[in-house]
Structures are given as C-alpha cells and as structure tokens.
PDB file of C-alpha atoms in Angstrom:
ATOM      1  CA  MET A   1       3.796  -4.958 -25.980  1.00 46.00           C
ATOM      2  CA  ARG A   2       4.602  -7.752 -23.545  1.00 46.00           C
ATOM      3  CA  VAL A   3       1.768  -8.494 -21.176  1.00 45.00           C
ATOM      4  CA  ILE A   4       1.666 -10.279 -17.829  1.00 46.00           C
ATOM      5  CA  ARG A   5      -1.469 -12.057 -16.721  1.00 45.00           C
ATOM      6  CA  PRO A   6      -1.694 -13.782 -13.327  1.00 39.00           C
ATOM      7  CA  VAL A   7      -3.427 -17.164 -13.689  1.00 32.00           C
ATOM      8  CA  VAL A   8      -5.111 -18.530 -10.568  1.00 32.00           C
ATOM      9  CA  LEU A   9      -5.340 -22.331 -10.322  1.00 27.00           C
ATOM     10  CA  GLY A  10      -7.030 -23.356  -7.067  1.00 31.00           C
ATOM     11  CA  MET A  11      -4.640 -22.281  -4.317  1.00 30.00           C
ATOM     12  CA  ALA A  12      -1.737 -21.851  -6.727  1.00 34.00           C
ATOM     13  CA  MET A  13      -0.952 -18.871  -8.906  1.00 35.00           C
ATOM     14  CA  ALA A  14       1.223 -19.033 -11.992  1.00 37.00           C
ATOM     15  CA  MET A  15       2.472 -16.203 -14.157  1.00 38.00           C
ATOM     16  CA  ALA A  16       1.740 -16.504 -17.869  1.00 37.00           C
ATOM     17  CA  CYS A  17       3.097 -14.275 -20.621  1.00 38.00           C
ATOM     18  CA  VAL A  18       0.714 -13.854 -23.525  1.00 36.00           C
ATOM     19  CA  SER A  19       0.592 -11.736 -26.642  1.00 37.00           C
ATOM     20  CA  VAL A  20      -2.370  -9.490 -25.941  1.00 41.00           C
ATOM     21  CA  SER A  21      -2.616  -5.751 -25.746  1.00 48.00           C
ATOM     22  CA  ARG A  22      -2.502  -5.185 -21.967  1.00 48.00           C
ATOM     23  CA  ALA A  23      -1.665  -6.874 -18.698  1.00 49.00           C
ATOM     24  CA  GLN A  24      -4.672  -7.800 -16.590  1.00 48.00           C
ATOM     25  CA  ILE A  25      -4.645  -8.239 -12.858  1.00 42.00           C
ATOM     26  CA  VAL A  26      -7.564 -10.584 -12.328  1.00 45.00           C
ATOM     27  CA  ASP A  27      -7.348 -11.409  -8.635  1.00 43.00           C
ATOM     28  CA  VAL A  28      -7.746  -9.143  -5.607  1.00 37.00           C
ATOM     29  CA  ASP A  29      -5.164 -10.915  -3.456  1.00 47.00           C
ATOM     30  CA  PRO A  30      -2.355  -8.444  -2.636  1.00 53.00           C
ATOM     31  CA  SER A  31       0.375 -10.941  -3.520  1.00 63.00           C
ATOM     32  CA  THR A  32      -1.023 -11.202  -7.055  1.00 74.00           C
ATOM     33  CA  ILE A  33      -0.798  -7.515  -7.868  1.00 83.00           C
ATOM     34  CA  VAL A  34       2.650  -7.203  -6.262  1.00 85.00           C
ATOM     35  CA  SER A  35       3.964 -10.174  -8.250  1.00 85.00           C
ATOM     36  CA  ALA A  36       2.588  -8.757 -11.484  1.00 86.00           C
ATOM     37  CA  ALA A  37       4.196  -5.372 -10.808  1.00 87.00           C
ATOM     38  CA  ARG A  38       7.554  -6.982 -10.110  1.00 86.00           C
ATOM     39  CA  ALA A  39       7.392  -9.044 -13.301  1.00 84.00           C
ATOM     40  CA  ALA A  40       6.383  -6.114 -15.515  1.00 85.00           C
ATOM     41  CA  GLN A  41       8.881  -4.513 -17.876  1.00 86.00           C
ATOM     42  CA  ALA A  42       9.128  -1.142 -19.583  1.00 89.00           C
ATOM     43  CA  GLY A  43       6.261  -0.738 -22.044  1.00 88.00           C
ATOM     44  CA  ASP A  44       3.850  -2.952 -20.097  1.00 88.00           C
ATOM     45  CA  THR A  45       0.537  -1.727 -18.709  1.00 88.00           C
ATOM     46  CA  LEU A  46      -1.054  -3.264 -15.634  1.00 89.00           C
ATOM     47  CA  LEU A  47      -4.849  -3.247 -15.941  1.00 88.00           C
ATOM     48  CA  LEU A  48      -6.748  -3.599 -12.687  1.00 88.00           C
ATOM     49  CA  LYS A  49     -10.208  -5.076 -12.347  1.00 86.00           C
ATOM     50  CA  SER A  50     -12.986  -2.501 -12.374  1.00 87.00           C
ATOM     51  CA  GLY A  51     -14.647  -1.868  -9.016  1.00 88.00           C
ATOM     52  CA  VAL A  52     -12.205  -4.041  -7.042  1.00 87.00           C
ATOM     53  CA  ARG A  53     -10.371  -2.787  -3.951  1.00 89.00           C
ATOM     54  CA  TYR A  54      -6.679  -3.660  -3.731  1.00 89.00           C
ATOM     55  CA  GLY A  55      -4.750  -3.444  -0.477  1.00 83.00           C
ATOM     56  CA  ALA A  56      -1.081  -3.746  -1.389  1.00 78.00           C
ATOM     57  CA  PRO A  57       1.443  -0.905  -1.757  1.00 87.00           C
ATOM     58  CA  LEU A  58       3.179  -1.025  -5.148  1.00 90.00           C
ATOM     59  CA  ASP A  59       6.593  -0.087  -6.527  1.00 91.00           C
ATOM     60  CA  LEU A  60       6.352   0.182 -10.315  1.00 92.00           C
ATOM     61  CA  PRO A  61       9.450  -0.415 -12.460  1.00 90.00           C
ATOM     62  CA  SER A  62      10.404   2.428 -14.785  1.00 92.00           C
ATOM     63  CA  GLY A  63       8.353   2.531 -17.958  1.00 92.00           C
ATOM     64  CA  VAL A  64       5.455   0.482 -16.557  1.00 91.00           C
ATOM     65  CA  SER A  65       2.010   2.089 -16.674  1.00 91.00           C
ATOM     66  CA  LEU A  66      -1.025   1.406 -14.490  1.00 92.00           C
ATOM     67  CA  ASP A  67      -4.650   1.638 -15.599  1.00 92.00           C
ATOM     68  CA  GLY A  68      -6.832   1.392 -12.510  1.00 91.00           C
ATOM     69  CA  ASN A  69      -9.923   0.859 -14.666  1.00 91.00           C
ATOM     70  CA  GLY A  70     -12.037   2.279 -11.830  1.00 93.00           C
ATOM     71  CA  ALA A  71     -10.353   0.220  -9.090  1.00 92.00           C
ATOM     72  CA  THR A  72      -9.246   1.460  -5.661  1.00 94.00           C
ATOM     73  CA  ILE A  73      -5.976   0.872  -3.827  1.00 93.00           C
ATOM     74  CA  GLU A  74      -6.444   1.405  -0.097  1.00 92.00           C
ATOM     75  CA  ALA A  75      -4.116   1.399   2.877  1.00 89.00           C
ATOM     76  CA  ALA A  76      -4.597  -1.668   5.039  1.00 79.00           C
ATOM     77  CA  ASP A  77      -2.093  -0.658   7.737  1.00 73.00           C
ATOM     78  CA  ASP A  78       0.609   1.928   8.405  1.00 68.00           C
ATOM     79  CA  SER A  79       3.605  -0.209   7.459  1.00 65.00           C
ATOM     80  CA  SER A  80       4.466   1.613   4.200  1.00 76.00           C
ATOM     81  CA  LEU A  81       5.512   5.172   3.395  1.00 88.00           C
ATOM     82  CA  ALA A  82       3.437   5.356   0.187  1.00 94.00           C
ATOM     83  CA  MET A  83       0.732   3.354  -1.558  1.00 93.00           C
ATOM     84  CA  LEU A  84       2.371   3.808  -4.957  1.00 95.00           C
ATOM     85  CA  THR A  85       6.067   4.537  -5.573  1.00 95.00           C
ATOM     86  CA  LEU A  86       7.266   5.622  -9.024  1.00 96.00           C
ATOM     87  CA  GLU A  87      10.799   6.014 -10.315  1.00 92.00           C
ATOM     88  CA  GLY A  88      11.068   6.720 -14.021  1.00 90.00           C
ATOM     89  CA  SER A  89       8.522   7.234 -16.782  1.00 94.00           C
ATOM     90  CA  HIS A  90       4.946   6.267 -15.888  1.00 95.00           C
ATOM     91  CA  VAL A  91       1.320   6.831 -16.877  1.00 96.00           C
ATOM     92  CA  ILE A  92      -1.204   6.295 -14.052  1.00 97.00           C
ATOM     93  CA  GLN A  93      -4.901   6.587 -14.893  1.00 96.00           C
ATOM     94  CA  ASN A  94      -8.446   5.827 -13.757  1.00 96.00           C
ATOM     95  CA  LEU A  95      -7.409   5.026 -10.197  1.00 96.00           C
ATOM     96  CA  THR A  96      -8.523   5.923  -6.672  1.00 97.00           C
ATOM     97  CA  ILE A  97      -6.158   5.785  -3.691  1.00 97.00           C
ATOM     98  CA  GLU A  98      -7.566   5.884  -0.168  1.00 96.00           C
ATOM     99  CA  GLY A  99      -5.031   6.528   2.570  1.00 95.00           C
ATOM    100  CA  ARG A 100      -7.542   6.096   5.407  1.00 92.00           C
ATOM    101  CA  ASP A 101      -5.147   8.151   7.614  1.00 93.00           C
ATOM    102  CA  ARG A 102      -2.880   5.089   7.743  1.00 92.00           C
ATOM    103  CA  ILE A 103      -0.236   6.068   5.219  1.00 93.00           C
ATOM    104  CA  ASP A 104       1.895   9.190   4.766  1.00 95.00           C
ATOM    105  CA  ILE A 105       1.849   9.584   0.973  1.00 97.00           C
ATOM    106  CA  GLY A 106      -0.613   8.424  -1.651  1.00 97.00           C
ATOM    107  CA  ILE A 107       1.856   8.486  -4.566  1.00 97.00           C
ATOM    108  CA  ARG A 108       5.574   9.068  -4.133  1.00 97.00           C
ATOM    109  CA  VAL A 109       7.443  10.114  -7.272  1.00 96.00           C
ATOM    110  CA  ILE A 110      11.183   9.687  -6.855  1.00 94.00           C
ATOM    111  CA  ARG A 111      11.732  10.996 -10.367  1.00 90.00           C
ATOM    112  CA  GLY A 112       9.613  11.538 -13.426  1.00 88.00           C
ATOM    113  CA  PRO A 113       8.287  12.129 -15.974  1.00 96.00           C
ATOM    114  CA  VAL A 114       4.860  11.059 -14.764  1.00 97.00           C
ATOM    115  CA  THR A 115       1.340  11.481 -16.108  1.00 98.00           C
ATOM    116  CA  PHE A 116      -1.737  11.223 -13.879  1.00 98.00           C
ATOM    117  CA  ASP A 117      -5.075  11.065 -15.690  1.00 98.00           C
ATOM    118  CA  HIS A 118      -8.249  10.870 -13.592  1.00 98.00           C
ATOM    119  CA  VAL A 119      -6.466   9.818 -10.420  1.00 98.00           C
ATOM    120  CA  SER A 120      -8.165  10.601  -7.096  1.00 98.00           C
ATOM    121  CA  ILE A 121      -6.413  10.494  -3.714  1.00 98.00           C
ATOM    122  CA  ARG A 122      -7.864  11.091  -0.282  1.00 97.00           C
ATOM    123  CA  GLY A 123      -7.072  10.708   3.387  1.00 97.00           C
ATOM    124  CA  CYS A 124      -3.248  10.539   3.458  1.00 96.00           C
ATOM    125  CA  ARG A 125      -1.476  11.687   6.600  1.00 95.00           C
ATOM    126  CA  LEU A 126       0.908  14.009   4.738  1.00 97.00           C
ATOM    127  CA  TYR A 127       0.721  14.314   0.926  1.00 98.00           C
ATOM    128  CA  GLY A 128      -1.535  13.102  -1.829  1.00 98.00           C
ATOM    129  CA  ILE A 129       1.338  13.261  -4.327  1.00 98.00           C
ATOM    130  CA  ARG A 130       4.926  13.976  -3.298  1.00 97.00           C
ATOM    131  CA  ALA A 131       7.248  14.427  -6.297  1.00 96.00           C
ATOM    132  CA  GLY A 132      11.002  14.764  -5.969  1.00 92.00           C
ATOM    133  CA  GLY A 133      11.996  15.595  -9.521  1.00 84.00           C
ATOM    134  CA  GLY A 134      11.088  15.380 -13.192  1.00 89.00           C
ATOM    135  CA  ASP A 135       8.158  16.718 -15.161  1.00 95.00           C
ATOM    136  CA  GLY A 136       4.583  15.852 -14.317  1.00 96.00           C
ATOM    137  CA  THR A 137       1.024  16.150 -15.604  1.00 98.00           C
ATOM    138  CA  PHE A 138      -2.108  15.903 -13.452  1.00 98.00           C
ATOM    139  CA  THR A 139      -5.424  15.968 -15.312  1.00 98.00           C
ATOM    140  CA  GLY A 140      -9.004  15.487 -14.199  1.00 98.00           C
ATOM    141  CA  GLY A 141      -8.273  14.147 -10.722  1.00 98.00           C
ATOM    142  CA  THR A 142      -9.046  15.052  -7.115  1.00 98.00           C
ATOM    143  CA  ILE A 143      -6.782  15.232  -4.061  1.00 98.00           C
ATOM    144  CA  GLU A 144      -8.529  15.858  -0.767  1.00 98.00           C
ATOM    145  CA  GLN A 145      -8.332  15.511   2.996  1.00 98.00           C
ATOM    146  CA  CYS A 146      -4.561  15.031   3.170  1.00 98.00           C
ATOM    147  CA  GLY A 147      -2.707  16.274   6.253  1.00 97.00           C
ATOM    148  CA  GLN A 148      -0.318  18.626   4.443  1.00 98.00           C
ATOM    149  CA  ASP A 149      -0.274  19.415   0.706  1.00 98.00           C
ATOM    150  CA  GLY A 150      -2.464  17.856  -1.925  1.00 98.00           C
ATOM    151  CA  LEU A 151       0.301  17.881  -4.545  1.00 98.00           C
ATOM    152  CA  SER A 152       3.850  18.809  -3.569  1.00 97.00           C
ATOM    153  CA  ALA A 153       6.527  18.926  -6.277  1.00 95.00           C
ATOM    154  CA  ALA A 154      10.193  19.888  -6.044  1.00 94.00           C
ATOM    155  CA  GLY A 155      11.654  20.519  -9.471  1.00 88.00           C
ATOM    156  CA  GLY A 156      10.408  19.730 -12.934  1.00 91.00           C
ATOM    157  CA  LYS A 157       7.729  21.349 -15.069  1.00 94.00           C
ATOM    158  CA  TRP A 158       4.172  20.551 -14.011  1.00 96.00           C
ATOM    159  CA  THR A 159       0.923  20.908 -15.926  1.00 97.00           C
ATOM    160  CA  ILE A 160      -2.212  20.682 -13.785  1.00 98.00           C
ATOM    161  CA  GLN A 161      -5.513  20.791 -15.633  1.00 98.00           C
ATOM    162  CA  SER A 162      -9.086  20.388 -14.367  1.00 98.00           C
ATOM    163  CA  GLY A 163      -7.857  19.201 -10.992  1.00 98.00           C
ATOM    164  CA  ARG A 164      -9.671  19.505  -7.663  1.00 98.00           C
ATOM    165  CA  PHE A 165      -7.723  20.113  -4.450  1.00 98.00           C
ATOM    166  CA  MET A 166      -9.957  20.291  -1.409  1.00 98.00           C
ATOM    167  CA  ASN A 167      -9.750  20.295   2.382  1.00 98.00           C
ATOM    168  CA  ASN A 168      -6.031  19.584   2.643  1.00 98.00           C
ATOM    169  CA  GLY A 169      -4.165  20.495   5.828  1.00 97.00           C
ATOM    170  CA  ASP A 170      -1.740  22.945   4.197  1.00 97.00           C
ATOM    171  CA  ASP A 171      -1.638  23.891   0.494  1.00 98.00           C
ATOM    172  CA  GLY A 172      -3.684  22.544  -2.363  1.00 98.00           C
ATOM    173  CA  VAL A 173      -0.589  22.585  -4.601  1.00 97.00           C
ATOM    174  CA  ASP A 174       2.982  23.381  -3.490  1.00 96.00           C
ATOM    175  CA  LEU A 175       5.569  23.919  -6.245  1.00 95.00           C
ATOM    176  CA  PHE A 176       9.272  24.386  -5.446  1.00 94.00           C
ATOM    177  CA  LYS A 177      11.675  25.180  -8.281  1.00 91.00           C
ATOM    178  CA  ALA A 178       9.002  24.030 -10.713  1.00 91.00           C
ATOM    179  CA  HIS A 179       9.693  26.552 -13.461  1.00 92.00           C
ATOM    180  CA  ASN A 180       7.386  27.080 -16.448  1.00 91.00           C
ATOM    181  CA  SER A 181       4.547  25.155 -14.824  1.00 94.00           C
ATOM    182  CA  LEU A 182       0.895  25.664 -15.772  1.00 95.00           C
ATOM    183  CA  ILE A 183      -2.296  25.357 -13.716  1.00 97.00           C
ATOM    184  CA  VAL A 184      -5.504  25.486 -15.754  1.00 97.00           C
ATOM    185  CA  SER A 185      -9.215  25.334 -14.847  1.00 97.00           C
ATOM    186  CA  SER A 186      -8.632  23.780 -11.431  1.00 98.00           C
ATOM    187  CA  VAL A 187     -10.692  24.062  -8.248  1.00 98.00           C
ATOM    188  CA  PHE A 188      -9.222  24.841  -4.823  1.00 98.00           C
ATOM    189  CA  ASP A 189     -11.517  24.803  -1.821  1.00 98.00           C
ATOM    190  CA  GLY A 190     -11.088  24.456   1.922  1.00 98.00           C
ATOM    191  CA  ASN A 191      -7.291  24.067   1.970  1.00 98.00           C
ATOM    192  CA  ARG A 192      -6.000  25.380   5.282  1.00 97.00           C
ATOM    193  CA  ASP A 193      -3.189  27.560   3.906  1.00 96.00           C
ATOM    194  CA  ALA A 194      -2.784  28.544   0.240  1.00 96.00           C
ATOM    195  CA  ALA A 195      -4.563  27.256  -2.826  1.00 96.00           C
ATOM    196  CA  VAL A 196      -1.191  27.323  -4.646  1.00 95.00           C
ATOM    197  CA  GLU A 197       2.164  27.921  -2.936  1.00 94.00           C
ATOM    198  CA  LEU A 198       5.062  28.894  -5.219  1.00 92.00           C
ATOM    199  CA  ALA A 199       8.665  28.945  -3.985  1.00 91.00           C
ATOM    200  CA  ILE A 200      11.589  29.778  -6.287  1.00 90.00           C
ATOM    201  CA  SER A 201       9.364  28.875  -9.236  1.00 86.00           C
ATOM    202  CA  GLN A 202       9.578  31.146 -12.274  1.00 87.00           C
ATOM    203  CA  ASN A 203       7.101  31.625 -15.123  1.00 88.00           C
ATOM    204  CA  VAL A 204       4.265  29.730 -13.484  1.00 88.00           C
ATOM    205  CA  ARG A 205       0.897  30.526 -15.058  1.00 90.00           C
ATOM    206  CA  LEU A 206      -2.529  30.128 -13.431  1.00 91.00           C
ATOM    207  CA  ILE A 207      -5.380  30.262 -15.914  1.00 88.00           C
TER     208      ILE A 207
END
C-alpha cells in the first residue's frame, strides 16, 4: 500500500512517500490534511492523530479510506455543504464529526459503497449522513442533534448495526428505494418524527 506522510519542516511542508503500512496526518493545520487527501490514491488510508481536532472539509478520492483514530473534524464556518464528501468505495472509521450548526451535512455520499465503523456525527443543520446511491454499512456509531434526518439514503442496500440515532429534527433513519436493507440492535430516541422512515423500500428488516 502506498502511503503519504506530510513532513513539517519549520514553516514549510513537504510531501514524502514512504513504504509503511498507513498514511499518517501528523499536523493539525487544515492545509496539511487537505493536501494529504488530494495526494492519496486508491488503496491508501489516511490516519489522523488521536485526540486532535481538524477543521477542514475533505473530499476523498475513490478507494481512499480514513481512520480517524479518535480524532474530530469540526465545522469552522458555514462555507461548505459537507464536512466529508465521498464518491466511490470508502471505509471511514473511528471518527467524530461536529457540525456545530454551521454545516448542512456531516458526510455526503455521492455514490458508494461505503462503510462507517464507529463514526459519530452531531449538530448538522440538515443531515448527519446523506447518501445518494450505492450500498452502505453503518456500525457502532451515533448520529444526533441534526436538523432533519440522522441518516438519509436514496438507493442501495444498507446494513445498520448497533447504531444510535437521537434527537434529530425529523427521522432517525430515512431509507428511499433501499431494498433488502437491515437494521439490527439500534437505538432510536427523541427523533421528532419517525425512528425509521421507509419509502418504496422492499424487504427491509428491523431486528
């Protein structure tokens, strides 16, 4: 796997390619994480620094994964539609996104497949996750205090397991034409409308 590691030298930052197992983002400056994301290629994983708060919205190239490693990406202003935009195959894990009522969407999925493992999102003006197509998996994460739906997906097959969807302004989960989806062992509490809204979605199982 090719790995990208930003190297900080005083006020300058150079990109170095090294043969190690994962890409590490080692600086909290927004331009560093954006540059690393742009340089990444399919098969790379960006590893964030544990406990650090990042403030830059990201567009990940197809096939690039992101391991938050306990880090947080937070909205600094309202200049972007989404904090994280995905188009293609991605694995996103161990990450918190805080919208702070400054951004519409926590994670925008233009197309999948996507896997979310222990991803928590809170405080987005509209959606925690807004998916436009492709299959998706959401495991062990929390989406709360978003203005409309926690997770809204149009199309694709979704598997949601051990998720928590709380205090969202409309539905906890909204599935449209998401046939053969599965929701297992998940908690829904305080959502203003439905826990799960299903529209033109066949063979959806709630266990």
